[in-house]
Coordinates of C-alpha atoms in Angstrom, one line a residue:
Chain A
X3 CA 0.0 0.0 0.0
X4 CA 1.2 3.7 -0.8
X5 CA 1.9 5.6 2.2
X6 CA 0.6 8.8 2.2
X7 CA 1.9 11.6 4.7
X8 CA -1.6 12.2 6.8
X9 CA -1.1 16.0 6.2
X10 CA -2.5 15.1 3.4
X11 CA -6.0 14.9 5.9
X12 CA -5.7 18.9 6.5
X13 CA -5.5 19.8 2.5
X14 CA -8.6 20.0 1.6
X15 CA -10.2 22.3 4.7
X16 CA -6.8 24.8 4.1
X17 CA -7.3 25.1 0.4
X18 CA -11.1 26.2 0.7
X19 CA -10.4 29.0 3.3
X20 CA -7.3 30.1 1.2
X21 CA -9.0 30.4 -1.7
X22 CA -12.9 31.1 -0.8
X23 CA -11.5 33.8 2.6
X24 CA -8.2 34.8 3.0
X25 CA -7.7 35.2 -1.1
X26 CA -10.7 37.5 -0.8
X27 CA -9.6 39.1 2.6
X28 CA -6.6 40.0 0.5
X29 CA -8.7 41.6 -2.8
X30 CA -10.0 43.9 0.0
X31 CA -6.7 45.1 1.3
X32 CA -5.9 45.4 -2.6
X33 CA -8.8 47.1 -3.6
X34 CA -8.7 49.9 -0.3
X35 CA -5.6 51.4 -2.4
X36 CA -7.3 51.5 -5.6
X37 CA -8.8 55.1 -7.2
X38 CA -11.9 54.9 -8.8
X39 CA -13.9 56.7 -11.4
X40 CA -17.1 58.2 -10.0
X41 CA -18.7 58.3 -12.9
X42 CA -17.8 55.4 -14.7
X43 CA -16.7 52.9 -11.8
X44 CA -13.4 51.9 -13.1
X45 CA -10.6 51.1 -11.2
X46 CA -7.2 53.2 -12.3
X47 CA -3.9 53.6 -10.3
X48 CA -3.1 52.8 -6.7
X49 CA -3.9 55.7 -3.9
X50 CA -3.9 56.1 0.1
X51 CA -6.6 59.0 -0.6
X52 CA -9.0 56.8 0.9
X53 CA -7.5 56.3 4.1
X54 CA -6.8 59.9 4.5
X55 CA -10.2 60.6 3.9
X56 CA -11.1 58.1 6.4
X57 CA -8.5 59.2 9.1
X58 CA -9.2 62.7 8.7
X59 CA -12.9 63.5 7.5
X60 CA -15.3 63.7 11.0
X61 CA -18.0 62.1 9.1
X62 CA -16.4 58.7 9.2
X63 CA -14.1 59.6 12.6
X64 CA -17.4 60.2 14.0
X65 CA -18.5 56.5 12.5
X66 CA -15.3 55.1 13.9
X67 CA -15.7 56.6 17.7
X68 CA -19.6 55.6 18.2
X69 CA -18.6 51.7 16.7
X70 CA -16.0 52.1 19.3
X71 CA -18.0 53.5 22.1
X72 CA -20.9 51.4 21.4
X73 CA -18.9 47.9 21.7
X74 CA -17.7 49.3 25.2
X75 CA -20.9 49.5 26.5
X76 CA -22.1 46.9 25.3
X77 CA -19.2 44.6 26.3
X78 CA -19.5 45.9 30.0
X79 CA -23.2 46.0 30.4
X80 CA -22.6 42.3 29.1
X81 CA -20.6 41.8 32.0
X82 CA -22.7 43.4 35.1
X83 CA -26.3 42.2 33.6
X84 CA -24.6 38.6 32.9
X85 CA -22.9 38.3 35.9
X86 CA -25.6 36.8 38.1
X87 CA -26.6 34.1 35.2
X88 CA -23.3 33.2 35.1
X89 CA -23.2 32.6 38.9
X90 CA -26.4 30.8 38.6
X91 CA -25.4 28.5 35.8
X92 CA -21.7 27.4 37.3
X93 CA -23.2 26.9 40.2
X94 CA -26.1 24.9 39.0
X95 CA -26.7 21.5 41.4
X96 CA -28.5 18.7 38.5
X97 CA -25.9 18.6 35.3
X98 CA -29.8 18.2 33.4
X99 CA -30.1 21.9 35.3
X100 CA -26.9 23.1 33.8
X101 CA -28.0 21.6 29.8
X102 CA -31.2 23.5 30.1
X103 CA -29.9 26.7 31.6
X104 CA -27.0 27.0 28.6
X105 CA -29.4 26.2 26.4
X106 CA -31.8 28.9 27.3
X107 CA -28.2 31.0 27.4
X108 CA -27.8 30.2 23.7
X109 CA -31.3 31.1 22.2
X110 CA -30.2 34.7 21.5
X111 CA -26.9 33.5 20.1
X112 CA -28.7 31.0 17.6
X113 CA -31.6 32.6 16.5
X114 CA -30.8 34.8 13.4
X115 CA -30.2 38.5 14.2
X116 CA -32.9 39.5 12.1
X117 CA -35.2 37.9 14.0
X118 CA -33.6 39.5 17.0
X119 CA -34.3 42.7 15.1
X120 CA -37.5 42.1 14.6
X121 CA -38.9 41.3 17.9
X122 CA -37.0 44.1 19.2
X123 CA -38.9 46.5 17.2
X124 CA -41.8 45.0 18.7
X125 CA -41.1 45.5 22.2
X126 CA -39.2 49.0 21.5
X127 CA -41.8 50.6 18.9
X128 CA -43.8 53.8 20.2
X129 CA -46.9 51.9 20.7
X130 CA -44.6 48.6 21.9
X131 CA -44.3 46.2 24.7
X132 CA -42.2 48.7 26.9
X133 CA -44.0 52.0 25.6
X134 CA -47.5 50.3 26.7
X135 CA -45.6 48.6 30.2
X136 CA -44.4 52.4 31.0
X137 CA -47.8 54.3 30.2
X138 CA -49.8 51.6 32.2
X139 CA -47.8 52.5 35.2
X140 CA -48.0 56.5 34.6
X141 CA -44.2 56.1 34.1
X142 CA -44.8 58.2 30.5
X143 CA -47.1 61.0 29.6
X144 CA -46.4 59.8 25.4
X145 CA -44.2 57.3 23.6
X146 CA -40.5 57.3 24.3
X147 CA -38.2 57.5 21.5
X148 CA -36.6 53.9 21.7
X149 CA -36.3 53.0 18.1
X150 CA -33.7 55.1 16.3
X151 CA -31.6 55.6 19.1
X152 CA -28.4 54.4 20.6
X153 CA -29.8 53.5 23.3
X154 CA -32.1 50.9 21.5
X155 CA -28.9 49.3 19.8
X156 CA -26.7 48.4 22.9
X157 CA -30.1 47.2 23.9
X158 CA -30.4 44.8 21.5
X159 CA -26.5 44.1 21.1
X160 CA -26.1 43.2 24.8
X161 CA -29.1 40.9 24.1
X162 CA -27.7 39.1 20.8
X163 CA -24.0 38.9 22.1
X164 CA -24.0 39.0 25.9
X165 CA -24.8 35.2 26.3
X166 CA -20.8 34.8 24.9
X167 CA -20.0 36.9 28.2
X168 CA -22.2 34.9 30.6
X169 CA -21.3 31.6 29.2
X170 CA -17.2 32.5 29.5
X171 CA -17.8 33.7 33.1
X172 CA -20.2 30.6 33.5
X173 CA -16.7 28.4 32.4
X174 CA -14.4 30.6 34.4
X175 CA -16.7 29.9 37.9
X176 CA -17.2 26.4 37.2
X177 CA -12.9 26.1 37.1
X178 CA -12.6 27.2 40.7
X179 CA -12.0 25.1 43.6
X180 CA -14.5 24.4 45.9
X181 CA -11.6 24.1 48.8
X182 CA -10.4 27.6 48.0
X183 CA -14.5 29.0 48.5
X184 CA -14.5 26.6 51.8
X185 CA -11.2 27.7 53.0
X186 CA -12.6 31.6 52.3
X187 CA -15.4 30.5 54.8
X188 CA -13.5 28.4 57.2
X189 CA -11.8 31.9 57.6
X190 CA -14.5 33.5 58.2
X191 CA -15.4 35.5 55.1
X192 CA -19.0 35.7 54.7
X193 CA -21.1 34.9 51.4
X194 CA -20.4 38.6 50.3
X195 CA -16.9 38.7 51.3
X196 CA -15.9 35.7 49.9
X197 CA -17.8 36.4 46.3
X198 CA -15.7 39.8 46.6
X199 CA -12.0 38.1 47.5
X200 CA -12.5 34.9 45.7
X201 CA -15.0 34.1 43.2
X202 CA -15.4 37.8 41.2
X203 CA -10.9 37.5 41.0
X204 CA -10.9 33.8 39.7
X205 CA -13.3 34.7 37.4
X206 CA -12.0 37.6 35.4
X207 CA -10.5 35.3 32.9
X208 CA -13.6 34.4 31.5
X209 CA -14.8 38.4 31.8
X210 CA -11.7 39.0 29.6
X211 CA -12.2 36.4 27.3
X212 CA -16.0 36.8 27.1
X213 CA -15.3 40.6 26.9
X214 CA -13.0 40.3 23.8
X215 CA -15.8 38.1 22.1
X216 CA -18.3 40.8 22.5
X217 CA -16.4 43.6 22.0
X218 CA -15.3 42.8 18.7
X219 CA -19.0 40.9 17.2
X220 CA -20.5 44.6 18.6
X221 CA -18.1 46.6 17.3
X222 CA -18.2 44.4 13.6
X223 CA -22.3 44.5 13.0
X224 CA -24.2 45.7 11.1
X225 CA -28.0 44.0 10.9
X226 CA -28.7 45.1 14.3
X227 CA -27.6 49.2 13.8
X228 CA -29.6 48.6 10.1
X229 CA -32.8 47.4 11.7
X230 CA -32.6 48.8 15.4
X231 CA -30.8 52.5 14.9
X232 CA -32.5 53.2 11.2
X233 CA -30.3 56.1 9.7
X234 CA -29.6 57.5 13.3
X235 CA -27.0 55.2 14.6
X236 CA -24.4 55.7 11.8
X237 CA -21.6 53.3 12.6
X238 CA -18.6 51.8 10.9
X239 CA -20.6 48.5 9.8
X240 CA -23.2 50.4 8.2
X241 CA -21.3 52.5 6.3
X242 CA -19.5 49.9 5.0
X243 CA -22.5 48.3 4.1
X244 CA -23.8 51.3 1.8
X245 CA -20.5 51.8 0.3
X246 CA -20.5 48.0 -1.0
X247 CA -24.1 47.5 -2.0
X248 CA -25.6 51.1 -2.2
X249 CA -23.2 53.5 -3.7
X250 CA -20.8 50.9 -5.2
X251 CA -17.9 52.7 -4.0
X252 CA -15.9 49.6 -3.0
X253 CA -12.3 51.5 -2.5
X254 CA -14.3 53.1 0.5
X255 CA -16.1 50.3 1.7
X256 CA -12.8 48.4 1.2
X257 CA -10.9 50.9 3.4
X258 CA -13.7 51.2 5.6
X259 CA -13.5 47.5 6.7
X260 CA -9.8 47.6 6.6
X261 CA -10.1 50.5 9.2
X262 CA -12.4 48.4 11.7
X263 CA -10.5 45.5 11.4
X264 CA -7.1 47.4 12.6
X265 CA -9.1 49.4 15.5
X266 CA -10.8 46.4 16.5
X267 CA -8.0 44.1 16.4
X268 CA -5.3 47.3 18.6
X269 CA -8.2 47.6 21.0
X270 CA -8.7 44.1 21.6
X271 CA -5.2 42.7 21.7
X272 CA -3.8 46.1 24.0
X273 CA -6.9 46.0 26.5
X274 CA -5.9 41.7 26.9
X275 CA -2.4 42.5 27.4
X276 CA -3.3 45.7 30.0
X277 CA -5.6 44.0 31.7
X278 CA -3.8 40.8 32.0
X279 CA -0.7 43.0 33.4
X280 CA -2.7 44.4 35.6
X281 CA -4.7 41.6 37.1
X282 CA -0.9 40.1 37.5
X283 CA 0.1 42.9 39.6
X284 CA -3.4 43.4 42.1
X285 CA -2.9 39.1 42.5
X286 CA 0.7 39.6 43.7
X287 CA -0.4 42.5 46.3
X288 CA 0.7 45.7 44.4
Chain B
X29 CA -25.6 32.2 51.0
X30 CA -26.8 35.2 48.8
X31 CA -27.9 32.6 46.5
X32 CA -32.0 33.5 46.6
X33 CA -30.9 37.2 45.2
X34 CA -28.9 35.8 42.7
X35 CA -30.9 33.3 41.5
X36 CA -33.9 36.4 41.5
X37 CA -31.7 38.6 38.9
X38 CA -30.6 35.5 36.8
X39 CA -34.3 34.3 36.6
X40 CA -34.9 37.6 35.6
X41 CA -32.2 37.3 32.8
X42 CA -33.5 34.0 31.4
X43 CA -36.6 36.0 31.0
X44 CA -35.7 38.8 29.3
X45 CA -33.9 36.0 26.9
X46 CA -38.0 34.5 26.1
X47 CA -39.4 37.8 26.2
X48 CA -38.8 38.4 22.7
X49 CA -39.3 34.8 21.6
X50 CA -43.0 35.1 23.1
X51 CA -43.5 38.4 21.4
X52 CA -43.3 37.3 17.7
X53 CA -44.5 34.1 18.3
X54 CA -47.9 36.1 19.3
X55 CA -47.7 38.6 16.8
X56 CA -47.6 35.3 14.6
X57 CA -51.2 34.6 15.6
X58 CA -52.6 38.2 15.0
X59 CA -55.9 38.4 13.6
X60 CA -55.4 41.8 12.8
X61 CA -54.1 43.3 9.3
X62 CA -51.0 44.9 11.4
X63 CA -48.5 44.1 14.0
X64 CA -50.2 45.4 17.3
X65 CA -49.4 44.7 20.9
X66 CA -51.0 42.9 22.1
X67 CA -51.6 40.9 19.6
X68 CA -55.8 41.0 18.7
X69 CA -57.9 37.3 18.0
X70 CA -56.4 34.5 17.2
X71 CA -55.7 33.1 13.7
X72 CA -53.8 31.6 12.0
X73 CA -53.8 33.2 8.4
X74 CA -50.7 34.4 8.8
X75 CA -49.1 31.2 8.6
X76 CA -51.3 30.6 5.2
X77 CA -50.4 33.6 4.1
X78 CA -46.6 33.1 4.9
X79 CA -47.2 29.5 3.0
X80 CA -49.0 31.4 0.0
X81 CA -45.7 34.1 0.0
X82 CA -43.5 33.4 -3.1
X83 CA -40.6 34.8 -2.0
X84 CA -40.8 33.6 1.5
X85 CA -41.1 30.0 0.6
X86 CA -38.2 30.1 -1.8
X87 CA -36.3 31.7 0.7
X88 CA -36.9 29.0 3.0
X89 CA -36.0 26.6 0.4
X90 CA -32.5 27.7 -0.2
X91 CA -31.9 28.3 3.5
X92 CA -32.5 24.6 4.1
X93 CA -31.2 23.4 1.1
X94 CA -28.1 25.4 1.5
X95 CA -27.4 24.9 5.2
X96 CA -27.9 21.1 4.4
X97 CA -24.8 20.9 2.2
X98 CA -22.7 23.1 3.2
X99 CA -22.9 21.2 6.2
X100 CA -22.3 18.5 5.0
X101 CA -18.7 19.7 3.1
X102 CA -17.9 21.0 6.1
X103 CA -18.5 18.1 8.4
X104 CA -16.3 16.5 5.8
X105 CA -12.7 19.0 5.6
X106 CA -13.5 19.7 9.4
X107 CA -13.2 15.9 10.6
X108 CA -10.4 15.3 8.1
X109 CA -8.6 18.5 9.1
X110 CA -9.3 18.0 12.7
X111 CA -7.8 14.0 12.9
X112 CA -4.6 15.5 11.3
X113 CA -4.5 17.6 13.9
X114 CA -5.0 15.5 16.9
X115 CA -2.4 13.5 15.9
X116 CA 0.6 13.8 18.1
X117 CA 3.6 15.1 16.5
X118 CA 1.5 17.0 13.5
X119 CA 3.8 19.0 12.0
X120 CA 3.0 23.2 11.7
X121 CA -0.5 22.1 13.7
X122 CA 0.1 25.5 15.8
X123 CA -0.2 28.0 12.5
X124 CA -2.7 25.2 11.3
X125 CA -5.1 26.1 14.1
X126 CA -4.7 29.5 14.2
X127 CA -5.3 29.9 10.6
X128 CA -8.7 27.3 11.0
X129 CA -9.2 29.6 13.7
X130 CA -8.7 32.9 11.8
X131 CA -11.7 33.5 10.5
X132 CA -13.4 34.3 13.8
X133 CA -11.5 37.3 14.2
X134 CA -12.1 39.1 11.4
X135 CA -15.5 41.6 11.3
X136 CA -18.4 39.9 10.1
X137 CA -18.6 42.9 7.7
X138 CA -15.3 42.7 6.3
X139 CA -15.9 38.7 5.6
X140 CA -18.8 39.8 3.9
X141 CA -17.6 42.1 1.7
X142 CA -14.5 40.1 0.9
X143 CA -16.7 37.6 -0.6
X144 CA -18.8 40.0 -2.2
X145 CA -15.4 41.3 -4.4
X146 CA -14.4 38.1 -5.0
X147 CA -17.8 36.2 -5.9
X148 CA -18.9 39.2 -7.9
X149 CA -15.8 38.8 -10.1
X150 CA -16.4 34.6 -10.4
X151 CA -19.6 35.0 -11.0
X152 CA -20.9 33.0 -7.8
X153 CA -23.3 35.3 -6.4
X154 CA -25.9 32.1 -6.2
X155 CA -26.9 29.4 -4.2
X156 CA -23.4 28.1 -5.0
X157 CA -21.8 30.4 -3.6
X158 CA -23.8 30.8 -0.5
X159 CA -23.1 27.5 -0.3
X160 CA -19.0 28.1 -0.5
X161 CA -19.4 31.0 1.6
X162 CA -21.0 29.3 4.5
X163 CA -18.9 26.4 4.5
X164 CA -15.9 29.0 5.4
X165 CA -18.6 30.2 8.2
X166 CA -18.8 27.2 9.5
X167 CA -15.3 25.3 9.3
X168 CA -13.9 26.7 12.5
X169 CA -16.9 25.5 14.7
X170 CA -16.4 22.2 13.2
X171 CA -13.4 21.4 13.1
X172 CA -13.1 22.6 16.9
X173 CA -15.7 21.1 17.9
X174 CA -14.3 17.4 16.6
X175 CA -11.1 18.7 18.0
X176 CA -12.6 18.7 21.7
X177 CA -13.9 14.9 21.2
X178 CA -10.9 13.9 19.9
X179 CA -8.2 15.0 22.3
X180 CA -8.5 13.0 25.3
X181 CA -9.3 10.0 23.5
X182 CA -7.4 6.7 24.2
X183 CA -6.0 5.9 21.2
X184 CA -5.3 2.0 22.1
X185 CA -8.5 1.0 20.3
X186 CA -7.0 2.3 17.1
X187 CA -4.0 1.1 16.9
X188 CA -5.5 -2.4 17.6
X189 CA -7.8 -2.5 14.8
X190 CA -4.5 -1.3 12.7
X191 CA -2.3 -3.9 14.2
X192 CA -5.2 -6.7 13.4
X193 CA -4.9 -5.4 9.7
X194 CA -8.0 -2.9 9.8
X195 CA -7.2 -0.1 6.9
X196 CA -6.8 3.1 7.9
X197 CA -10.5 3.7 6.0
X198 CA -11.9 0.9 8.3
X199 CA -9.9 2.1 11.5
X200 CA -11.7 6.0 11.0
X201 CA -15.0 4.1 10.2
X202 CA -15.8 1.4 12.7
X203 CA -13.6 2.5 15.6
X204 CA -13.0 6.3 15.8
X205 CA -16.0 7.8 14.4
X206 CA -17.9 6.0 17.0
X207 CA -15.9 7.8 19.3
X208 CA -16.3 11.3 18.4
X209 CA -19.9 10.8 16.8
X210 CA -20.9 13.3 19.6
X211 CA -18.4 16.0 18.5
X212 CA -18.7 16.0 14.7
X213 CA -22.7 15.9 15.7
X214 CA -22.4 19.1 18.3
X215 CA -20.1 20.8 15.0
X216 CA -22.8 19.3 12.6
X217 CA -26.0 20.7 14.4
X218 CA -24.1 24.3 15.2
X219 CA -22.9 24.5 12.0
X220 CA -26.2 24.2 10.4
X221 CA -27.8 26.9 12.6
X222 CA -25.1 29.3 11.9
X223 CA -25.9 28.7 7.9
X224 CA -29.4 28.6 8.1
X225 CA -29.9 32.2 10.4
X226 CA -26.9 33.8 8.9
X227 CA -27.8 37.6 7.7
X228 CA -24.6 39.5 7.6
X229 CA -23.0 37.6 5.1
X230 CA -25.6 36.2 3.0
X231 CA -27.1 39.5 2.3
X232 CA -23.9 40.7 0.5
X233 CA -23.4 38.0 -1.4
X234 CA -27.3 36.8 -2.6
X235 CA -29.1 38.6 -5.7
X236 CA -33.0 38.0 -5.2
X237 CA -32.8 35.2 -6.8
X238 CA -31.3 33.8 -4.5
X239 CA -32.1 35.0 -1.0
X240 CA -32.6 32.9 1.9
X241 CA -35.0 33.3 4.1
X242 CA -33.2 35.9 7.2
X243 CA -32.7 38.1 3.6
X244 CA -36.0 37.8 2.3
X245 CA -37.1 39.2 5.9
X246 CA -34.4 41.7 6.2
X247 CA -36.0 42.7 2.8
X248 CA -39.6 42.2 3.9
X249 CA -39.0 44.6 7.1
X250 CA -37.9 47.7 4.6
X251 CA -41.6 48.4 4.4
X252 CA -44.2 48.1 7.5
X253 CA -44.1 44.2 7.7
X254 CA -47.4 42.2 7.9
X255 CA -47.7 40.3 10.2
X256 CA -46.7 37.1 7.8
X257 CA -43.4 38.1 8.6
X258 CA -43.7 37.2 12.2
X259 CA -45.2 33.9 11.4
X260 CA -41.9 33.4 8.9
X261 CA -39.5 34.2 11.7
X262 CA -41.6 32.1 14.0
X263 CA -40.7 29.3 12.0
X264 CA -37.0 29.8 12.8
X265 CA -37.0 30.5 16.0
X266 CA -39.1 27.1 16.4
X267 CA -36.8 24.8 13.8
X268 CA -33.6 26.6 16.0
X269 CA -35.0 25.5 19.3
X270 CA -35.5 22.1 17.8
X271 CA -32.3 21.5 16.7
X272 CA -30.8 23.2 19.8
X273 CA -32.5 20.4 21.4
X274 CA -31.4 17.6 20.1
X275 CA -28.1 18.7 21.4
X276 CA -28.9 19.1 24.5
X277 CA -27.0 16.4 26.3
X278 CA -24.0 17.5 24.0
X279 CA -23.9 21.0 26.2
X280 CA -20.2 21.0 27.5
X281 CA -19.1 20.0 23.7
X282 CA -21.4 23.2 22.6
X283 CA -20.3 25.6 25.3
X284 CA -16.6 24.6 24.6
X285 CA -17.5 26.6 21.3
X286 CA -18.3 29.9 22.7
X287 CA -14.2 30.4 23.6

């Protein structure tokens, strides 16, 4: 029999994503330095006036520092609304408990984000589920503007992509030692005090790593700021989006993505390295 | 413990997670001509309507039909690409992973409009290449998802069949895929529901020929939707759970992909 080397095993899966996504991701890095025609769409010679446009004109900055600020948010409402599911879920007695709990967990991850979208719209909409809820109880005297607004779209982001927070934590709580929680209380640290010392510290990895996850799918989309913000929430995503399939001016679009893609990947990587220096330092007692 | 508080706010949690759910699965079975809340009578026309909608039943179509195989190509390079690198000693499987891995850390967008350049140019803006384009979707959450089954497993069994003369076909066949069946079906099942709900990229790269069916809502909800719509997504949202629950005793394979 021939014998083949088993890398052989790997071809197959490497050549699609070289040639159906990283040949691709490379036409966009090509086609951010290209100069096109307005008028007739054509590409001609090779240009950084994009970028400069991009870097300098307050229209996209703008674009680039509400992406930015909205992924914050959402990434640390993420962590202080999830934070108690997480608890709840690690610290689940039945393993059939735990099952049905993550699963619950992963119904806004799995349904489709229009869908998200969609019943959003119903609960935020003037004569919504929450306009209705707040005039019943005198809250309102009319409809509060919840559509349309930022506020609507870290709503509904922290909704799509805050399970990946909770579920990380969920992980990170489940790793800890029951001995070091018992010695906590054997010490006499009491249920607060020993959440406080022990399990909120051991847990930060998966805050981090959860964190870093939702950070950069809030900062990257596009169908929720579409549907949810309309033509008020103008972030990176979006403008991408009309570039590419309204206005046809892929150079922009091209740089535009390139753009998020460097931002998101220096936020991401220097917050994991800060953070992780600094958790380093608090654990040794500085 | 502060364990009854706790469990108070996360209760709370797991029901702002149904809220929605149970919001357009009412609207679904409006009576009325628009989406109201609350939701007015009962009736299912909707749902005939939905049925009766052209667009939303080919949409449906090419979701399923696309999901279907792309999953199964990518069941297929994942669990090949994965045994390679579970093999001990497999050489470069560090820049192997990471580049499996790569796609995951690239914007959604960017993805999307990378395949939009290049599919435009190929001529694959079609069911094909939804088809290509969600196999690269899905690939990493396959192949890490056979990945967990496979590391940790005793390898003893294997190298017995091989030693009693079992081909390396027959080995993977009747002794390892029995073993990581629940992997490659956790990768499978995930894979399919990341295909069939997709939005961001599959509304770059379809024409309206060849929308599936989160476009042909996306495309529905430019104008004041009726209330078909909701009994549309309603079907997603109950063939998602569905699947999600056939999974459920795979949970700690399915959570391992959330990392």
């Amino acid at each position: 029999m021939k014998v083949r080397s088993p890398a052989v095993l790997a071809m197959p899966a490497v050549t699609w994503l070289a040639v159906a996504w990283a040949w691709p991701l490379l036409l966009v890095f090509a086609m951010s330095l290209r100069n096109m025609d307005p008028v007739t769409f054509e590409l001609t010679g090779v240009t950084l006036e994009h970028f400069r446009e991009v870097l300098t004109d307050p229209f996209y900055l703008d674009a680039l520092w509400r992406s930015i600020r909205i992924a914050t948010i959402v990434t640390v409402l993420s962590a202080v609304l999830g934070y108690p599911a997480a608890l709840h879920v690690a610290t689940a007695k039945s393993p059939r408990a735990r099952a049905i709990y993550t699963l619950l967990l992963l119904v806004p991850i799995m349904i489709s984000l229009i869908v998200t979208a969609f019943a959003w719209i119903l609960i935020l909409g003037p004569s919504g589920f929450l306009n209705q809820l707040l005039a019943l109880l005198h809250l309102t005297s009319g409809p509060v503007q919840l559509l349309n607004s930022e506020a609507g779209v870290i709503t509904v982001l922290v909704y799509s992509f805050g399970p990946y927070m909770v579920l990380n934590i969920a992980t990170a709580i489940e790793k800890i030692e029951p001995e070091v929680l018992r010695a906590a209380a054997v010490h006499g640290a009491g249920p607060w005090r020993s959440f406080l010392r022990v399990t909120l510290p051991l847990s930060f990895p998966g805050i981090l790593s959860g964190g870093l996850i939702v950070f950069s799918l809030s900062a990257a989309a596009f169908v929720t700021p579409y549907v949810i913000g309309g033509s008020r929430v103008k972030v990176v995503p979006l403008q991408v989006y009309n570039a590419a399939v309204t206005t046809f001016d892929w150079p922009l679009a091209a740089t535009l993505s390139v753009v998020l893609f460097a931002v998101s990947l220096v936020v991401t990587s220097s917050i994991a390295r800060f953070t992780e220096q600094r958790f380093a330092a608090w654990l040794r007692g500085a | 413990m502060k364990a009854s508080v706790n469990s108070v706010l996360a209760h709370a949690t797991y029901a702002i997670i149904v809220l929605p759910v149970v919001m357009v699965i009412g609207a679904s079975f409006s009576a009325a001509r628009y989406i109201t809340f609350p939701p007015v009578g009962l009736s299912f026309k909707w749902y005939e309507a939905a049925v009766a909608d052209g667009a939303l039943m080919s949409g449906l179509w090419i979701s399923v039909s696309v999901a279907v195989t792309s999953v199964l190509v990518g069941v297929t390079l994942g669990t090949m690409a994965a045994l390679y690198l579970a093999r001990p000693g497999a050489t470069g499987r560090r820049s192997l992973e990471t580049f499996f891995l790569a796609p995951l850390n690239v914007p959604a967008v960017m993805t999307a409009f990378a395949l939009l350049l290049a599919f435009t140019e190929w001529k694959l803006i079609s069911w094909r290449g939804l088809v290509i384009a969600h196999v690269v979707l899905t690939l990493p959450y396959i192949i890490r998802s056979v990945l967990v089954s496979l590391t940790g497993l005793d390898r003893a069994a294997q190298r017995a069949a091989a030693v009693l003369g079992a081909t390396p076909l027959r080995v993977f066949w009747h002794v390892t895929l029995p073993l990581i069946r629940p992997g490659v079906l956790a990768g499978a099942t995930f894979a399919f529901l990341i295909s069939f709900n997709n939005v961001p990229v599959s509304i770059f790269i379809s024409s309206p020929g060849s929308a599936p069916l989160p476009v042909v809502i996306f495309n529905k909800m430019q104008a004041l939707p009726e209330p078909s719509v909701a009994a549309a997504a309603t079907l997603t949202i109950v063939a998602t759970i569905a699947v999600m629950l056939v999974l459920e005793r795979k949970f700690s394979i399915y959570r391992s992909l959330f990392r």
